[in-house]
Amino acid sequence: MNVLHQPIILIFTRYYLPAYKAGGPVRSLANLVTALGSTYDIRIVCFDRDLGSNQCYSNIEVGQWQKQGNAMIRYASPHELGFSFCRKMLLDTKPDMIYLNSLFDRAFSIKPLLALGCGRDTPILLTPRGELSSGALSLKPWRKRLFFNVARVSRLYNNVHWHGCSKPEAELIQRRFSPELSQIFMASDLPEANQPTLQRTAIKQPGKLRIVLAARISPVKNMLAAIRIAGQLTGVVEFDLLGPLEDKDYWADCQRQIALCSPNIIVRYLGEIEHQELHALLHGYDVMLLPTLGENFGHAIIEALDASLPVVISDQTPWRKLEQSGVGFDLPLEDEAAFLRALVKYQAMNESDMVLVRDACQRYVVEWRKSNTDLDDYRKMFNSVIASR
């Protein structure tokens, strides 16, 4: 009896399960594997430790392939991450397609791209994961300008296919690299499955506001601006920061800003939160504040909305026209006064007002899922890239 060959997709990504500190990209890939791991033979090469950790994961075997869920995983130790390792992964798996999940990651994108022939032998699909947003490019800009100049002169990405996780990201890819139309695809990141709506125990009081920011402590998440904005509120304000400490120097700046807040503003850093705990925690707040410099998707945003939390975010994400839907605000980064006005609006609400907003958030998420979680987009993208070989 003939066994149908499942196309082999070799994925390079710095972090994968059981990682959780690296945030959205891990969830995106995990959800993709859950959804399509029975259609494709998915092999994942990743680091053997989580973001910021010096210890490898427990209960894994470093140096050999192992089954996890719907994928085979190869956890790599730091000393392995070279060109010969990338070539060995190609020989081990003989993939039909290679999927890179970063533009700037030297070990898990640039080295594999160079070692594996830049897409000339085995087709390569690359997703920048928000790295092309104007906010992200504003961090260490001279290095990135140099990188783009070298890439252009060397024609490094001429044979690469591109995955934009939103229409704005696809447009940024087109402007920066000018690929042929057949080389660029758009498929939205896959969110978590529907989460239960939990009972809220606290009643919303006018003049009081409970704010949450769930993200890595990193300049791209713009936590410093969030503290500065929330620090201008009057009344009773609780502002909790959830997420791994990625940049210690940046956190020191945040702590200095926290010290400038008046006594009515209580800012707490609650540390790292495992993903499975986040949904329940979000039900203890009134609003999420995230003036991010750039997101290609923003899992924390959809997770907040799914927990019936309105969001006050920057306009540097795919989540736009939120005010029209009654579920929040997407605002220009330079207009911090607009962020403050949005928070004041929610602070003034009573429980009856907030119930209407929470209901709108639930309706929004239901409609978004219906319109944006089409697995056919991924199947068409993968099959087209594989067929280009």
Coordinates of C-alpha atoms in Angstrom, one line a residue:
M1 CA 0.0 0.0 0.0
N2 CA 1.4 3.4 -1.0
V3 CA 1.7 5.9 1.8
L4 CA 1.1 9.5 0.8
H5 CA 4.2 11.7 1.3
Q6 CA 3.6 14.6 3.6
P7 CA 5.5 17.7 2.5
I8 CA 8.4 18.3 5.0
I9 CA 8.6 21.9 6.3
L10 CA 11.8 22.7 8.2
I11 CA 11.3 25.6 10.5
F12 CA 14.1 27.7 12.1
T13 CA 13.0 29.8 15.1
R14 CA 15.0 30.9 18.1
Y15 CA 12.3 29.9 20.6
Y16 CA 9.7 27.2 20.7
L17 CA 7.8 25.3 23.3
P18 CA 8.2 25.0 26.2
A19 CA 9.4 28.6 25.8
Y20 CA 6.9 31.3 26.9
K21 CA 9.1 34.3 27.7
A22 CA 9.6 35.2 24.0
G23 CA 5.8 35.9 23.7
G24 CA 3.8 35.9 20.5
P25 CA 6.1 34.2 17.9
V26 CA 6.1 31.1 20.1
R27 CA 2.3 31.1 20.3
S28 CA 2.0 31.7 16.6
L29 CA 4.1 28.7 15.7
A30 CA 2.5 26.4 18.4
N31 CA -0.9 27.3 17.0
L32 CA 0.2 26.6 13.5
V33 CA 1.6 23.2 14.4
T34 CA -1.6 22.3 16.2
A35 CA -3.7 23.3 13.2
L36 CA -1.6 21.9 10.3
G37 CA 0.7 19.3 11.9
S38 CA -1.4 16.5 10.4
T39 CA -1.2 18.0 6.9
Y40 CA 2.5 18.6 6.8
D41 CA 5.5 16.9 8.3
I42 CA 6.8 19.8 10.5
R43 CA 10.4 19.8 11.8
I44 CA 11.4 22.6 14.1
V45 CA 15.0 23.7 14.9
C46 CA 15.2 26.0 18.0
F47 CA 17.3 27.1 20.9
D48 CA 17.5 24.7 23.9
R49 CA 16.5 27.4 26.4
D50 CA 14.0 30.2 26.9
L51 CA 14.6 33.9 26.5
G52 CA 17.2 35.2 28.9
S53 CA 17.9 31.8 30.5
N54 CA 21.3 30.2 31.0
Q55 CA 19.8 26.8 31.6
C56 CA 18.4 24.4 29.0
Y57 CA 14.9 23.1 29.3
S58 CA 14.4 20.1 31.6
N59 CA 12.9 16.9 30.1
I60 CA 14.3 17.5 26.6
E61 CA 17.1 15.7 24.7
V62 CA 19.6 18.1 23.3
G63 CA 21.2 16.9 20.0
Q64 CA 18.5 14.6 18.7
W65 CA 15.1 14.9 17.1
Q66 CA 12.1 14.3 19.4
K67 CA 8.3 14.3 19.0
Q68 CA 6.3 17.1 20.6
G69 CA 2.7 17.4 19.7
N70 CA 2.3 17.5 15.9
A71 CA 6.0 18.3 15.2
M72 CA 9.5 16.9 15.5
I73 CA 11.8 19.2 17.4
R74 CA 15.6 19.6 17.4
Y75 CA 16.8 21.6 20.4
A76 CA 20.2 23.2 19.6
S77 CA 22.8 24.2 22.2
P78 CA 24.7 27.5 21.9
H79 CA 27.9 25.9 20.6
E80 CA 26.1 24.2 17.7
L81 CA 24.8 27.3 16.0
G82 CA 27.0 27.5 12.9
F83 CA 26.8 27.0 9.2
S84 CA 27.7 23.3 9.3
F85 CA 24.9 22.7 11.8
C86 CA 22.4 24.4 9.4
R87 CA 23.6 22.2 6.5
K88 CA 23.4 19.1 8.7
M89 CA 19.7 19.9 9.5
L90 CA 19.1 20.1 5.8
L91 CA 20.7 16.7 5.2
D92 CA 18.8 15.2 8.1
T93 CA 15.4 16.3 7.1
K94 CA 15.6 16.7 3.3
P95 CA 12.8 19.3 3.5
D96 CA 10.4 20.4 0.7
M97 CA 10.5 24.0 2.2
I98 CA 12.4 26.0 4.8
Y99 CA 10.5 28.5 7.0
L100 CA 12.5 31.3 8.7
N101 CA 10.9 33.3 11.5
S102 CA 13.0 36.4 11.7
L103 CA 14.8 38.8 9.5
F104 CA 17.7 39.8 11.7
D105 CA 18.4 36.7 13.9
R106 CA 21.9 35.7 12.9
A107 CA 21.7 32.1 14.3
F108 CA 18.2 31.2 13.2
S109 CA 17.7 33.3 10.0
I110 CA 20.8 34.7 8.4
K111 CA 23.1 31.7 8.9
P112 CA 20.4 29.2 7.7
L113 CA 19.7 31.4 4.7
L114 CA 23.3 31.5 3.7
A115 CA 24.1 27.9 4.5
L116 CA 21.0 26.6 2.7
G117 CA 21.5 28.4 -0.5
C118 CA 19.3 31.5 -0.1
G119 CA 16.4 29.6 -1.6
R120 CA 18.1 28.6 -4.8
D121 CA 18.0 24.8 -4.0
T122 CA 15.2 24.5 -1.4
P123 CA 12.5 27.1 -1.4
I124 CA 12.7 29.5 1.6
L125 CA 9.7 31.3 3.2
L126 CA 10.6 34.1 5.6
T127 CA 8.3 36.1 7.9
P128 CA 9.8 39.2 9.6
R129 CA 7.5 39.0 12.7
G130 CA 7.1 42.7 13.0
E131 CA 10.8 43.6 12.5
L132 CA 10.0 45.9 9.6
S133 CA 7.8 48.3 11.5
S134 CA 9.0 51.8 11.8
G135 CA 9.2 51.5 15.6
A136 CA 11.2 48.3 15.5
L137 CA 13.6 49.8 12.9
S138 CA 14.1 52.8 15.1
L139 CA 16.0 50.6 17.6
K140 CA 19.7 50.3 16.6
P141 CA 18.9 51.9 13.3
W142 CA 22.5 52.2 11.9
R143 CA 23.0 48.4 12.2
K144 CA 19.8 47.8 10.3
R145 CA 20.6 50.3 7.6
L146 CA 23.9 48.6 7.0
F147 CA 22.2 45.2 6.9
F148 CA 19.7 46.4 4.3
N149 CA 22.5 47.9 2.2
V150 CA 24.5 44.7 2.2
A151 CA 21.3 42.6 1.5
R152 CA 20.5 44.8 -1.5
V153 CA 24.0 44.8 -3.0
S154 CA 24.4 41.1 -2.5
R155 CA 20.8 40.3 -3.7
L156 CA 20.6 38.1 -0.6
Y157 CA 16.8 37.8 -0.7
N158 CA 16.1 37.6 -4.4
N159 CA 15.0 34.0 -4.3
V160 CA 13.2 34.2 -1.0
H161 CA 9.4 34.0 -0.6
W162 CA 7.8 36.2 2.0
H163 CA 5.0 35.8 4.6
G164 CA 3.3 38.9 5.8
C165 CA 1.2 38.3 8.9
S166 CA -1.0 41.3 8.1
K167 CA -1.7 43.6 5.2
P168 CA 0.5 46.4 6.6
E169 CA 3.4 44.0 7.1
A170 CA 3.0 42.6 3.5
E171 CA 3.1 46.2 2.3
L172 CA 6.3 46.9 4.3
I173 CA 7.9 43.8 2.8
Q174 CA 7.0 44.9 -0.7
R175 CA 8.4 48.4 -0.2
R176 CA 11.6 47.2 1.4
F177 CA 12.5 44.2 -0.8
S178 CA 10.3 44.6 -4.0
P179 CA 9.6 40.8 -4.4
E180 CA 7.6 39.5 -7.4
L181 CA 3.9 39.2 -6.6
S182 CA 4.3 35.4 -6.7
Q183 CA 6.9 35.6 -3.9
I184 CA 4.8 37.4 -1.3
F185 CA 1.9 35.9 0.7
M186 CA -0.4 37.1 3.5
A187 CA -1.8 34.9 6.2
S188 CA -2.8 36.1 9.6
D189 CA -1.2 34.7 12.7
L190 CA -3.4 32.0 14.3
P191 CA -4.7 32.9 17.8
E192 CA -5.5 30.6 20.7
A193 CA -8.7 28.6 20.7
N194 CA -11.7 30.3 22.2
Q195 CA -11.2 30.9 25.9
P196 CA -14.0 30.8 28.5
T197 CA -15.3 34.0 29.9
L198 CA -14.7 34.0 33.6
Q199 CA -16.7 35.6 36.3
R200 CA -15.4 39.0 37.5
T201 CA -15.5 39.6 41.2
A202 CA -14.6 43.3 41.3
I203 CA -17.2 46.0 40.4
K204 CA -15.9 48.9 38.3
Q205 CA -16.0 52.1 40.3
P206 CA -16.0 55.5 38.7
G207 CA -12.7 57.2 39.3
K208 CA -10.8 54.0 39.7
L209 CA -8.9 52.2 37.0
R210 CA -7.0 48.9 36.9
I211 CA -4.5 48.8 34.0
V212 CA -2.4 45.9 32.7
L213 CA 0.5 45.7 30.3
A214 CA 1.4 42.1 29.4
A215 CA 4.6 42.1 27.3
R216 CA 8.4 41.6 27.5
I217 CA 10.2 44.4 29.2
S218 CA 11.9 45.6 26.1
P219 CA 12.2 49.0 24.3
V220 CA 10.0 47.8 21.4
K221 CA 7.0 47.3 23.8
N222 CA 7.4 51.0 24.9
M223 CA 6.7 50.3 28.5
L224 CA 8.4 53.5 29.5
A225 CA 5.9 55.6 27.6
A226 CA 3.0 53.5 29.2
I227 CA 4.3 54.3 32.7
R228 CA 4.7 58.0 31.8
I229 CA 1.1 58.2 30.4
A230 CA -0.5 56.3 33.2
G231 CA 1.4 58.4 35.7
Q232 CA -0.6 61.5 34.6
L233 CA -3.9 60.1 35.7
T234 CA -5.7 61.3 38.8
G235 CA -8.0 59.2 41.0
V236 CA -7.1 55.7 42.1
V237 CA -5.0 53.8 39.6
E238 CA -3.4 50.4 39.7
F239 CA -1.0 49.5 36.9
D240 CA 0.4 46.0 36.7
L241 CA 3.3 45.0 34.4
L242 CA 3.4 41.3 33.4
G243 CA 6.2 39.8 31.5
P244 CA 9.8 38.6 31.4
L245 CA 12.7 41.0 32.0
E246 CA 14.5 41.1 28.7
D247 CA 16.4 44.4 28.9
K248 CA 17.8 45.3 32.4
D249 CA 19.0 48.8 31.3
Y250 CA 15.6 49.6 29.9
W251 CA 13.9 48.3 33.1
A252 CA 16.1 50.6 35.1
D253 CA 14.7 53.5 33.0
C254 CA 11.2 52.3 33.7
Q255 CA 11.9 52.1 37.5
R256 CA 13.1 55.7 37.4
Q257 CA 9.8 56.7 35.7
I258 CA 7.8 54.7 38.2
A259 CA 9.5 56.7 41.0
L260 CA 8.1 59.9 39.4
C261 CA 4.5 58.7 39.7
S262 CA 2.3 60.4 42.3
P263 CA 1.1 58.4 45.3
N264 CA -2.3 57.7 43.7
I265 CA -0.6 55.7 40.9
I266 CA 0.4 52.2 42.2
V267 CA 2.7 50.5 39.6
R268 CA 3.7 46.9 40.3
Y269 CA 5.9 44.5 38.3
L270 CA 4.5 41.0 38.8
G271 CA 7.2 39.3 36.8
E272 CA 6.9 36.4 34.4
I273 CA 3.5 34.9 33.8
E274 CA 3.2 31.5 32.2
H275 CA 0.9 31.7 29.2
Q276 CA -1.8 29.3 30.5
E277 CA -2.2 31.6 33.5
L278 CA -2.6 34.8 31.5
H279 CA -6.3 34.5 30.5
A280 CA -7.5 34.2 34.1
L281 CA -5.3 37.1 35.3
L282 CA -6.6 39.5 32.6
H283 CA -10.1 39.3 34.1
G284 CA -8.9 41.3 37.1
Y285 CA -8.3 44.5 35.1
D286 CA -10.3 47.2 33.3
V287 CA -8.1 48.0 30.3
M288 CA -4.9 46.9 28.6
L289 CA -2.4 49.7 27.8
L290 CA 0.2 48.9 25.1
P291 CA 1.8 51.8 23.2
T292 CA 4.0 49.4 21.3
L293 CA 6.6 50.5 18.7
G294 CA 5.4 47.7 16.4
E295 CA 3.7 44.3 16.2
N296 CA 3.1 42.1 13.2
F297 CA 0.2 40.6 15.1
G298 CA 0.0 41.2 18.8
H299 CA -1.2 38.1 20.7
A300 CA -1.5 40.0 23.9
I301 CA -4.0 42.3 22.2
I302 CA -6.4 39.6 21.0
E303 CA -6.0 37.8 24.3
A304 CA -7.0 40.9 26.2
L305 CA -10.0 41.4 24.0
D306 CA -10.9 37.7 24.4
A307 CA -10.8 38.4 28.2
S308 CA -13.3 41.2 27.6
L309 CA -10.7 43.9 28.2
P310 CA -10.7 47.0 25.9
V311 CA -7.2 47.9 24.7
V312 CA -5.5 51.3 24.3
I313 CA -2.7 50.6 21.9
S314 CA -0.5 52.4 19.3
D315 CA -1.4 52.5 15.6
Q316 CA 1.7 50.3 14.9
T317 CA -0.2 47.0 14.9
P318 CA -2.8 45.3 12.6
W319 CA -5.5 46.1 15.1
R320 CA -7.1 49.3 13.7
K321 CA -10.4 51.2 13.9
L322 CA -11.0 49.9 17.4
E323 CA -12.9 52.9 18.5
Q324 CA -15.5 52.3 15.8
S325 CA -16.1 48.8 17.2
G326 CA -16.3 50.2 20.8
V327 CA -13.4 48.0 22.0
G328 CA -10.6 50.4 22.5
F329 CA -8.3 52.9 20.8
D330 CA -5.4 52.7 18.3
L331 CA -3.4 55.9 18.6
P332 CA -0.3 57.6 17.1
L333 CA 2.7 57.2 19.3
E334 CA 3.6 60.8 19.3
D335 CA 0.2 61.8 20.7
E336 CA 0.5 60.7 24.3
A337 CA -2.3 63.1 25.3
A338 CA -4.7 60.9 23.2
F339 CA -3.6 57.9 25.2
L340 CA -4.3 59.7 28.4
R341 CA -7.8 60.8 27.2
A342 CA -8.6 57.2 26.4
L343 CA -7.6 56.0 29.8
V344 CA -9.6 58.9 31.5
K345 CA -12.7 57.7 29.5
Y346 CA -12.5 54.2 31.0
Q347 CA -11.6 55.5 34.4
A348 CA -14.9 57.5 34.5
M349 CA -17.0 54.5 33.6
N350 CA -19.2 52.6 36.1
E351 CA -19.9 48.9 36.1
S352 CA -22.9 49.3 33.7
D353 CA -20.8 51.2 31.2
M354 CA -18.0 48.6 31.4
V355 CA -20.4 45.7 30.9
L356 CA -21.4 47.2 27.5
V357 CA -17.7 47.5 26.6
R358 CA -16.9 44.0 27.6
D359 CA -19.8 42.6 25.6
A360 CA -18.5 44.6 22.6
C361 CA -15.1 43.0 23.1
Q362 CA -16.6 39.5 23.1
R363 CA -18.5 40.2 19.9
Y364 CA -15.5 41.7 18.2
V365 CA -13.3 38.6 18.9
V366 CA -16.1 36.2 17.6
E367 CA -16.4 38.2 14.4
W368 CA -12.6 38.5 14.0
R369 CA -12.1 34.8 14.3
K370 CA -14.7 34.1 11.7
S371 CA -13.0 36.4 9.2
N372 CA -9.3 35.9 9.9
T373 CA -8.5 32.4 10.9
D374 CA -8.6 30.7 7.5
L375 CA -6.2 27.7 7.4
D376 CA -6.6 27.7 3.6
D377 CA -4.4 30.9 3.6
Y378 CA -1.6 28.8 5.1
R379 CA -2.2 25.8 2.9
K380 CA -2.1 27.9 -0.2
M381 CA 1.0 29.7 0.9
F382 CA 3.0 26.5 1.9
N383 CA 1.8 24.6 -1.2
S384 CA 2.8 27.5 -3.5
V385 CA 6.2 27.8 -2.0
I386 CA 6.8 24.0 -2.2
A387 CA 5.6 23.9 -5.8
S388 CA 8.2 26.6 -6.7
R389 CA 11.1 24.2 -6.2

